[in-house]
Amino acid sequence: MQAKGASSGAHRRLKYISLAVLVVQNASLILSIRYARTLPGDRFFATTAVVMAEVLKGLTCLLLLFAQKRGNVKHLILFLHEAVLVQYVDTLKLAVPSLIYTLQNNLQYVAISNLPAATFQVTYQLKILTTALFSVLMLNRSLSRLQWASLLLLFTGVAIVQAQQAGGGGPRPLDQNPGAGLAAVVASCLSSGFAGVYFEKILKGSSGSVWLRNLQLGLFGTALGLVGLWWAEGTAVASRGFFFGYTPAVWGVVLNQAFGGLLVAVVVKYADNILKGFATSLSIVLSTVASIRLFGFHVDPLFALGAGLVIGAVYLYSLPRGAAKAIAAASASASASGPCVHQQPPGQPPPPQLSSHRGDLITEPFLPKSVLTSGGA
């Protein structure tokens, strides 16, 4: 009995640690990018930061695989030869999501450079909508009525926040273009939704570990990131240097982007759908409060309304199906004209009672159950 209680307490602590990690990762990456991109002085090249994050992520995964092989270099080389080269078809399948994730990471820099951190954090929740739609189209998933309603609520909240932004909510630096920021965040949400679902679709039945998959993604991401760097800022990087404009704040962004996603991959198994939704909501609140303190962001009633709708939508979407049905049943009961006593038909067993324990409820995936990467923040 004591062992069971100790196990339950340890699991509860891990859930709270997971919540803290998810909140800090979600909020800190956006705030740190915004801070680094708005500092006075020379501005670093975003494409180089994306490449460096992929390099560090790949090297970290390589070290973790090396540790799994107990420091045996020969076993590691044989394993990588088999997993990457011999099974080249599986490796090539990751080229498409890697391309999309690289594009998404670059778009995030464009979006955060042109939108307040709080506005970006709220608008970026459209990735839940795009992921849900691609899941329905590509994986033939079904959504409950409550989830469809929450997606509509989500879209409405984002639209209100963007209307507030277009109306000139607060002072805005002259070098920022909210239209470009909105286009970048919408494109990032579309790429995030498609990449996540496509990733899940092609890797179903695959036996590769999370570190191997992230290493493969890192290899493709580095190569594709260098191509993007050469195409977008090649001349400027060649003349000023790869690490032009790098400060401790920029290195903080790179390290956060590289290791943050890997850290989330470790703790996310302890987080259920409701905890993920709660973490997202707390991240929005934390980003808003930090934006007020760090960047002089002004919260008006329109932004508060839109952000509140988005937070409510995220929570409703993350509810397990059992809880969603209970809410729907309660709403139907409350709207009835009078009390109704349910009569059980003779000869039929009584309906099962829902346990208060979440493990008895069937949960709906909050996001695709794919290998977590840095692109899924």
Coordinates of C-alpha atoms in Angstrom, one line a residue:
M1 CA 0.0 0.0 0.0
Q2 CA 2.8 2.4 0.9
A3 CA 4.7 1.5 -2.3
K4 CA 1.5 2.3 -4.3
G5 CA 1.2 5.6 -2.6
A6 CA 4.9 6.4 -3.2
S7 CA 4.5 5.5 -6.9
S8 CA 1.4 7.7 -7.2
G9 CA 3.2 10.6 -5.5
A10 CA 6.2 10.2 -7.8
H11 CA 4.0 10.2 -10.9
R12 CA 2.2 13.3 -9.7
R13 CA 5.5 15.1 -9.2
L14 CA 6.6 14.0 -12.7
K15 CA 3.4 15.5 -14.1
Y16 CA 4.0 18.8 -12.4
I17 CA 7.6 18.8 -13.7
S18 CA 6.3 18.0 -17.2
L19 CA 3.8 20.9 -16.9
A20 CA 6.6 23.3 -15.9
V21 CA 8.9 22.2 -18.7
L22 CA 6.2 22.5 -21.3
V23 CA 5.2 26.0 -20.1
V24 CA 8.8 27.3 -19.9
Q25 CA 9.7 25.8 -23.3
N26 CA 6.6 27.2 -25.1
A27 CA 7.0 30.7 -23.6
S28 CA 10.7 31.1 -23.4
L29 CA 11.5 30.3 -27.0
I30 CA 9.1 32.9 -28.3
L31 CA 10.1 35.5 -25.8
S32 CA 13.8 34.9 -26.4
I33 CA 13.5 35.2 -30.2
R34 CA 11.5 38.4 -29.8
Y35 CA 14.1 39.8 -27.4
A36 CA 17.0 38.9 -29.6
R37 CA 15.4 40.2 -32.8
T38 CA 14.4 43.6 -31.3
L39 CA 17.8 44.4 -29.6
P40 CA 19.5 47.5 -30.9
G41 CA 22.6 46.9 -32.9
D42 CA 23.6 44.4 -35.6
R43 CA 20.8 41.9 -36.3
F44 CA 21.9 38.2 -36.7
F45 CA 20.9 36.2 -39.7
A46 CA 17.9 34.0 -38.8
T47 CA 18.9 31.3 -41.3
T48 CA 22.3 30.7 -39.5
A49 CA 20.4 30.3 -36.2
V50 CA 18.2 27.6 -37.8
V51 CA 21.2 25.8 -39.1
M52 CA 23.1 26.0 -35.8
A53 CA 20.0 24.6 -33.9
E54 CA 19.8 21.6 -36.3
V55 CA 23.6 21.0 -35.9
L56 CA 23.4 21.0 -32.1
K57 CA 20.3 18.9 -32.1
G58 CA 21.9 16.3 -34.4
L59 CA 25.1 16.2 -32.3
T60 CA 23.1 15.8 -29.1
C61 CA 21.1 12.9 -30.5
L62 CA 24.4 11.3 -31.8
L63 CA 25.9 11.5 -28.3
L64 CA 22.7 10.0 -26.8
L65 CA 22.9 7.1 -29.3
F66 CA 26.6 6.7 -28.4
A67 CA 25.6 6.4 -24.8
Q68 CA 23.0 3.9 -25.6
K69 CA 25.7 1.7 -27.2
R70 CA 27.7 2.0 -24.0
G71 CA 30.5 4.0 -25.6
N72 CA 31.2 1.4 -28.3
V73 CA 32.2 3.3 -31.4
K74 CA 32.1 0.2 -33.6
H75 CA 28.5 -0.7 -32.5
L76 CA 27.4 2.9 -33.1
I77 CA 28.8 3.0 -36.6
L78 CA 27.3 -0.4 -37.5
F79 CA 23.9 0.7 -36.1
L80 CA 24.0 4.0 -38.0
H81 CA 25.1 2.3 -41.2
E82 CA 22.1 -0.1 -40.9
A83 CA 19.5 2.5 -39.8
V84 CA 20.5 5.4 -42.1
L85 CA 22.2 3.8 -45.2
V86 CA 20.9 0.3 -45.6
Q87 CA 17.3 1.3 -44.7
Y88 CA 17.7 4.3 -46.9
V89 CA 14.0 4.3 -47.8
D90 CA 13.0 5.1 -44.2
T91 CA 15.7 7.8 -44.1
L92 CA 14.5 9.4 -47.3
K93 CA 10.9 9.5 -46.0
L94 CA 12.1 12.1 -43.4
A95 CA 13.3 14.5 -46.1
V96 CA 9.8 16.0 -46.6
P97 CA 8.9 16.7 -42.9
S98 CA 12.5 17.9 -42.4
L99 CA 12.1 20.4 -45.3
I100 CA 8.8 21.6 -43.9
Y101 CA 10.2 21.9 -40.3
T102 CA 13.2 23.9 -41.6
L103 CA 10.8 26.2 -43.5
Q104 CA 8.6 26.5 -40.4
N105 CA 11.6 27.5 -38.1
N106 CA 12.6 30.2 -40.6
L107 CA 9.0 31.5 -40.8
Q108 CA 8.8 31.7 -37.0
Y109 CA 11.7 34.2 -37.0
V110 CA 9.9 36.3 -39.6
A111 CA 6.6 36.1 -37.6
I112 CA 8.1 36.9 -34.2
S113 CA 10.2 39.7 -35.7
N114 CA 7.0 41.4 -36.9
L115 CA 4.5 40.6 -34.2
P116 CA 4.4 41.1 -30.4
A117 CA 5.3 37.9 -28.6
A118 CA 1.9 37.7 -27.0
T119 CA 0.1 38.2 -30.3
F120 CA 2.3 35.5 -31.9
Q121 CA 1.7 33.1 -29.1
V122 CA -2.1 33.4 -29.4
T123 CA -2.1 33.3 -33.2
Y124 CA 0.2 30.3 -33.3
Q125 CA -2.4 28.2 -31.7
L126 CA -4.0 28.0 -35.2
K127 CA -1.6 25.0 -35.5
I128 CA -4.2 23.0 -33.5
L129 CA -6.8 23.8 -36.2
T130 CA -4.5 22.9 -39.1
T131 CA -3.3 19.7 -37.4
A132 CA -6.9 18.7 -36.7
L133 CA -8.0 19.3 -40.4
F134 CA -5.0 17.5 -41.8
S135 CA -5.7 14.6 -39.4
V136 CA -9.2 14.3 -40.7
L137 CA -8.1 14.6 -44.4
M138 CA -5.0 12.4 -44.3
L139 CA -5.6 9.9 -41.4
N140 CA -9.4 9.7 -41.6
R141 CA -9.7 10.7 -37.9
S142 CA -13.0 11.8 -36.5
L143 CA -13.5 14.8 -34.2
S144 CA -16.3 15.2 -31.6
R145 CA -18.8 18.0 -31.8
L146 CA -17.2 19.7 -28.9
Q147 CA -13.8 19.6 -30.7
W148 CA -15.3 21.1 -33.9
A149 CA -16.9 23.8 -31.7
S150 CA -13.6 24.5 -29.9
L151 CA -11.8 24.8 -33.3
L152 CA -14.4 27.4 -34.3
L153 CA -13.9 29.2 -31.0
L154 CA -10.2 29.1 -31.6
F155 CA -10.5 30.7 -35.0
T156 CA -12.8 33.4 -33.6
G157 CA -10.3 34.2 -30.8
V158 CA -7.4 34.5 -33.2
A159 CA -9.4 36.7 -35.6
I160 CA -10.3 39.0 -32.7
V161 CA -6.6 39.3 -31.7
Q162 CA -5.6 40.0 -35.2
A163 CA -8.3 42.6 -35.6
Q164 CA -6.9 44.3 -32.4
Q165 CA -3.4 44.1 -33.9
A166 CA -4.6 45.6 -37.2
G167 CA -6.4 48.4 -35.3
G168 CA -3.0 49.5 -33.9
G169 CA -3.0 48.0 -30.4
G170 CA -0.2 49.8 -28.7
P171 CA 3.0 51.4 -30.1
R172 CA 4.8 49.6 -32.9
P173 CA 8.4 49.9 -34.1
L174 CA 8.7 51.3 -37.6
D175 CA 10.7 48.3 -38.9
Q176 CA 7.8 45.8 -38.2
N177 CA 5.2 44.7 -40.7
P178 CA 2.2 43.0 -39.0
G179 CA 0.9 41.8 -42.3
A180 CA 4.1 40.0 -43.1
G181 CA 4.1 38.6 -39.5
L182 CA 0.5 37.3 -39.9
A183 CA 1.3 35.7 -43.2
A184 CA 4.4 34.0 -41.8
V185 CA 2.6 32.7 -38.7
V186 CA -0.3 31.3 -40.8
A187 CA 2.2 29.6 -43.2
S188 CA 4.0 28.3 -40.2
C189 CA 0.8 26.8 -38.7
L190 CA -0.1 25.2 -42.1
S191 CA 3.4 23.7 -42.4
S192 CA 3.3 22.5 -38.8
G193 CA 0.0 20.8 -39.2
F194 CA 0.9 19.1 -42.4
A195 CA 4.4 18.0 -41.3
G196 CA 3.1 16.6 -38.0
V197 CA 0.4 14.5 -39.6
Y198 CA 2.6 13.4 -42.6
F199 CA 5.3 12.5 -40.1
E200 CA 2.9 10.3 -38.2
K201 CA 1.5 8.7 -41.4
I202 CA 4.9 7.7 -42.8
L203 CA 6.4 6.5 -39.5
K204 CA 3.5 4.2 -38.4
G205 CA 5.0 0.8 -37.7
S206 CA 8.5 2.2 -37.7
S207 CA 10.7 0.9 -34.9
G208 CA 13.3 3.7 -34.8
S209 CA 14.0 5.4 -31.5
V210 CA 13.2 9.1 -30.9
W211 CA 16.9 9.9 -30.9
L212 CA 17.5 8.2 -34.2
R213 CA 14.6 10.0 -35.9
N214 CA 15.7 13.3 -34.6
L215 CA 19.3 12.6 -35.8
Q216 CA 17.9 11.8 -39.2
L217 CA 15.8 15.0 -39.2
G218 CA 18.9 16.9 -38.0
L219 CA 21.0 15.7 -40.9
F220 CA 18.3 16.7 -43.5
G221 CA 17.6 19.9 -41.5
T222 CA 21.2 21.0 -41.6
A223 CA 21.6 20.4 -45.3
L224 CA 18.3 22.0 -46.2
G225 CA 19.0 24.9 -43.8
L226 CA 22.3 25.6 -45.6
V227 CA 20.5 25.6 -48.9
G228 CA 18.0 28.1 -47.5
L229 CA 20.8 30.2 -46.1
W230 CA 22.6 30.3 -49.4
W231 CA 19.4 31.2 -51.3
A232 CA 18.0 33.9 -48.9
E233 CA 21.1 35.5 -47.3
G234 CA 24.1 33.8 -48.9
T235 CA 25.8 37.0 -50.1
A236 CA 25.3 38.8 -46.8
V237 CA 26.6 35.9 -44.8
A238 CA 29.6 35.5 -47.0
S239 CA 30.6 39.1 -46.6
R240 CA 29.8 39.5 -42.9
G241 CA 30.4 36.1 -41.5
F242 CA 28.2 33.1 -40.3
F243 CA 28.1 34.3 -36.7
F244 CA 27.6 38.0 -37.5
G245 CA 25.4 39.7 -34.8
Y246 CA 25.6 36.7 -32.4
T247 CA 25.3 37.8 -28.8
P248 CA 24.7 35.7 -25.6
A249 CA 20.9 36.3 -26.2
V250 CA 21.2 34.8 -29.7
W251 CA 23.1 31.8 -28.4
G252 CA 20.4 31.4 -25.8
V253 CA 17.8 31.2 -28.6
V254 CA 19.8 28.7 -30.6
L255 CA 20.3 26.4 -27.5
N256 CA 16.6 26.7 -26.6
Q257 CA 15.6 25.8 -30.1
A258 CA 18.0 22.9 -30.2
F259 CA 17.6 21.4 -26.8
G260 CA 14.1 22.5 -25.9
G261 CA 12.3 20.2 -28.2
L262 CA 14.5 17.2 -27.1
L263 CA 13.7 18.0 -23.5
V264 CA 10.0 18.1 -24.2
A265 CA 10.4 14.8 -26.0
V266 CA 11.6 13.3 -22.7
V267 CA 8.9 14.7 -20.4
V268 CA 5.9 14.7 -22.7
K269 CA 5.1 11.1 -22.0
Y270 CA 4.2 12.1 -18.5
A271 CA 1.8 14.7 -19.8
D272 CA -1.8 13.8 -20.7
N273 CA -3.9 15.8 -23.1
I274 CA -5.4 18.1 -20.5
L275 CA -2.0 18.9 -19.1
K276 CA -0.8 19.8 -22.6
G277 CA -3.7 22.1 -23.0
F278 CA -3.2 23.6 -19.6
A279 CA 0.5 24.2 -20.4
T280 CA -0.5 26.0 -23.7
S281 CA -2.9 28.2 -21.8
L282 CA -0.3 29.0 -19.1
S283 CA 2.2 29.8 -21.9
I284 CA -0.1 32.4 -23.4
V285 CA -0.6 34.0 -20.0
L286 CA 3.1 33.9 -19.2
S287 CA 4.0 35.3 -22.7
T288 CA 1.5 38.1 -22.2
V289 CA 2.7 39.1 -18.8
A290 CA 6.4 39.0 -19.9
S291 CA 5.6 41.0 -23.0
I292 CA 4.1 43.7 -20.8
R293 CA 7.2 43.8 -18.6
L294 CA 9.9 43.4 -21.3
F295 CA 8.4 45.0 -24.4
G296 CA 5.8 47.5 -23.1
F297 CA 2.9 45.4 -24.7
H298 CA -0.5 46.9 -24.1
V299 CA -3.4 44.6 -23.2
D300 CA -6.7 46.0 -24.2
P301 CA -10.2 44.5 -23.8
L302 CA -10.2 43.2 -27.4
F303 CA -6.9 41.3 -27.0
A304 CA -8.1 39.9 -23.6
L305 CA -11.3 38.7 -25.2
G306 CA -9.5 37.0 -28.1
A307 CA -6.9 35.4 -25.9
G308 CA -9.5 34.2 -23.5
L309 CA -11.4 32.5 -26.3
V310 CA -8.2 30.8 -27.5
I311 CA -7.4 29.6 -24.0
G312 CA -10.9 28.2 -23.6
A313 CA -10.8 26.6 -27.0
V314 CA -7.4 24.9 -26.3
Y315 CA -8.8 23.5 -23.0
L316 CA -12.0 22.2 -24.6
Y317 CA -10.2 20.6 -27.5
S318 CA -7.8 18.8 -25.1
L319 CA -10.7 17.2 -23.1
P320 CA -11.0 13.4 -23.3
R321 CA -14.0 12.1 -25.2
G322 CA -15.6 10.8 -22.1
A323 CA -15.5 14.2 -20.5
A324 CA -16.7 15.9 -23.7
K325 CA -19.7 13.6 -23.7
A326 CA -20.4 14.3 -20.1
I327 CA -20.4 18.0 -20.8
A328 CA -22.7 17.6 -23.7
A329 CA -25.1 15.5 -21.6
A330 CA -25.0 18.0 -18.8
S331 CA -25.8 20.8 -21.3
A332 CA -28.7 18.9 -22.7
S333 CA -30.0 18.1 -19.3
A334 CA -29.8 21.7 -18.2
S335 CA -31.7 22.9 -21.2
A336 CA -34.5 20.5 -20.7
S337 CA -37.9 21.9 -19.6
G338 CA -38.0 19.8 -16.4
P339 CA -36.4 17.0 -14.5
C340 CA -36.4 13.7 -16.2
V341 CA -36.0 10.3 -14.6
H342 CA -34.3 7.8 -16.8
Q343 CA -36.0 4.4 -16.8
Q344 CA -33.7 1.5 -17.5
P345 CA -35.3 -0.9 -20.1
P346 CA -36.1 -4.3 -18.5
G347 CA -33.7 -7.1 -19.2
Q348 CA -30.7 -4.8 -19.9
P349 CA -27.8 -4.2 -17.5
P350 CA -27.3 -0.7 -16.1
P351 CA -25.0 1.6 -18.0
P352 CA -21.4 1.6 -16.8
Q353 CA -20.5 4.5 -14.4
L354 CA -17.5 6.7 -15.4
S355 CA -14.7 6.5 -12.9
S356 CA -13.2 9.7 -11.5
H357 CA -9.8 8.4 -12.6
R358 CA -8.6 9.7 -15.9
G359 CA -7.1 6.4 -16.9
D360 CA -10.7 5.0 -17.4
L361 CA -11.5 7.6 -20.1
I362 CA -10.7 7.3 -23.8
T363 CA -8.6 10.3 -24.8
E364 CA -8.5 12.0 -28.1
P365 CA -5.0 12.9 -29.3
F366 CA -4.3 16.6 -28.6
L367 CA -1.7 16.6 -31.4
P368 CA -0.5 13.8 -33.6
K369 CA 1.5 11.1 -31.8
S370 CA 4.6 11.6 -33.8
V371 CA 8.3 11.9 -32.8
L372 CA 8.7 15.3 -31.2
T373 CA 11.0 17.7 -33.0
S374 CA 12.0 21.3 -32.6
G375 CA 9.4 22.3 -35.0
G376 CA 6.5 21.4 -32.8
A377 CA 6.6 23.9 -30.0

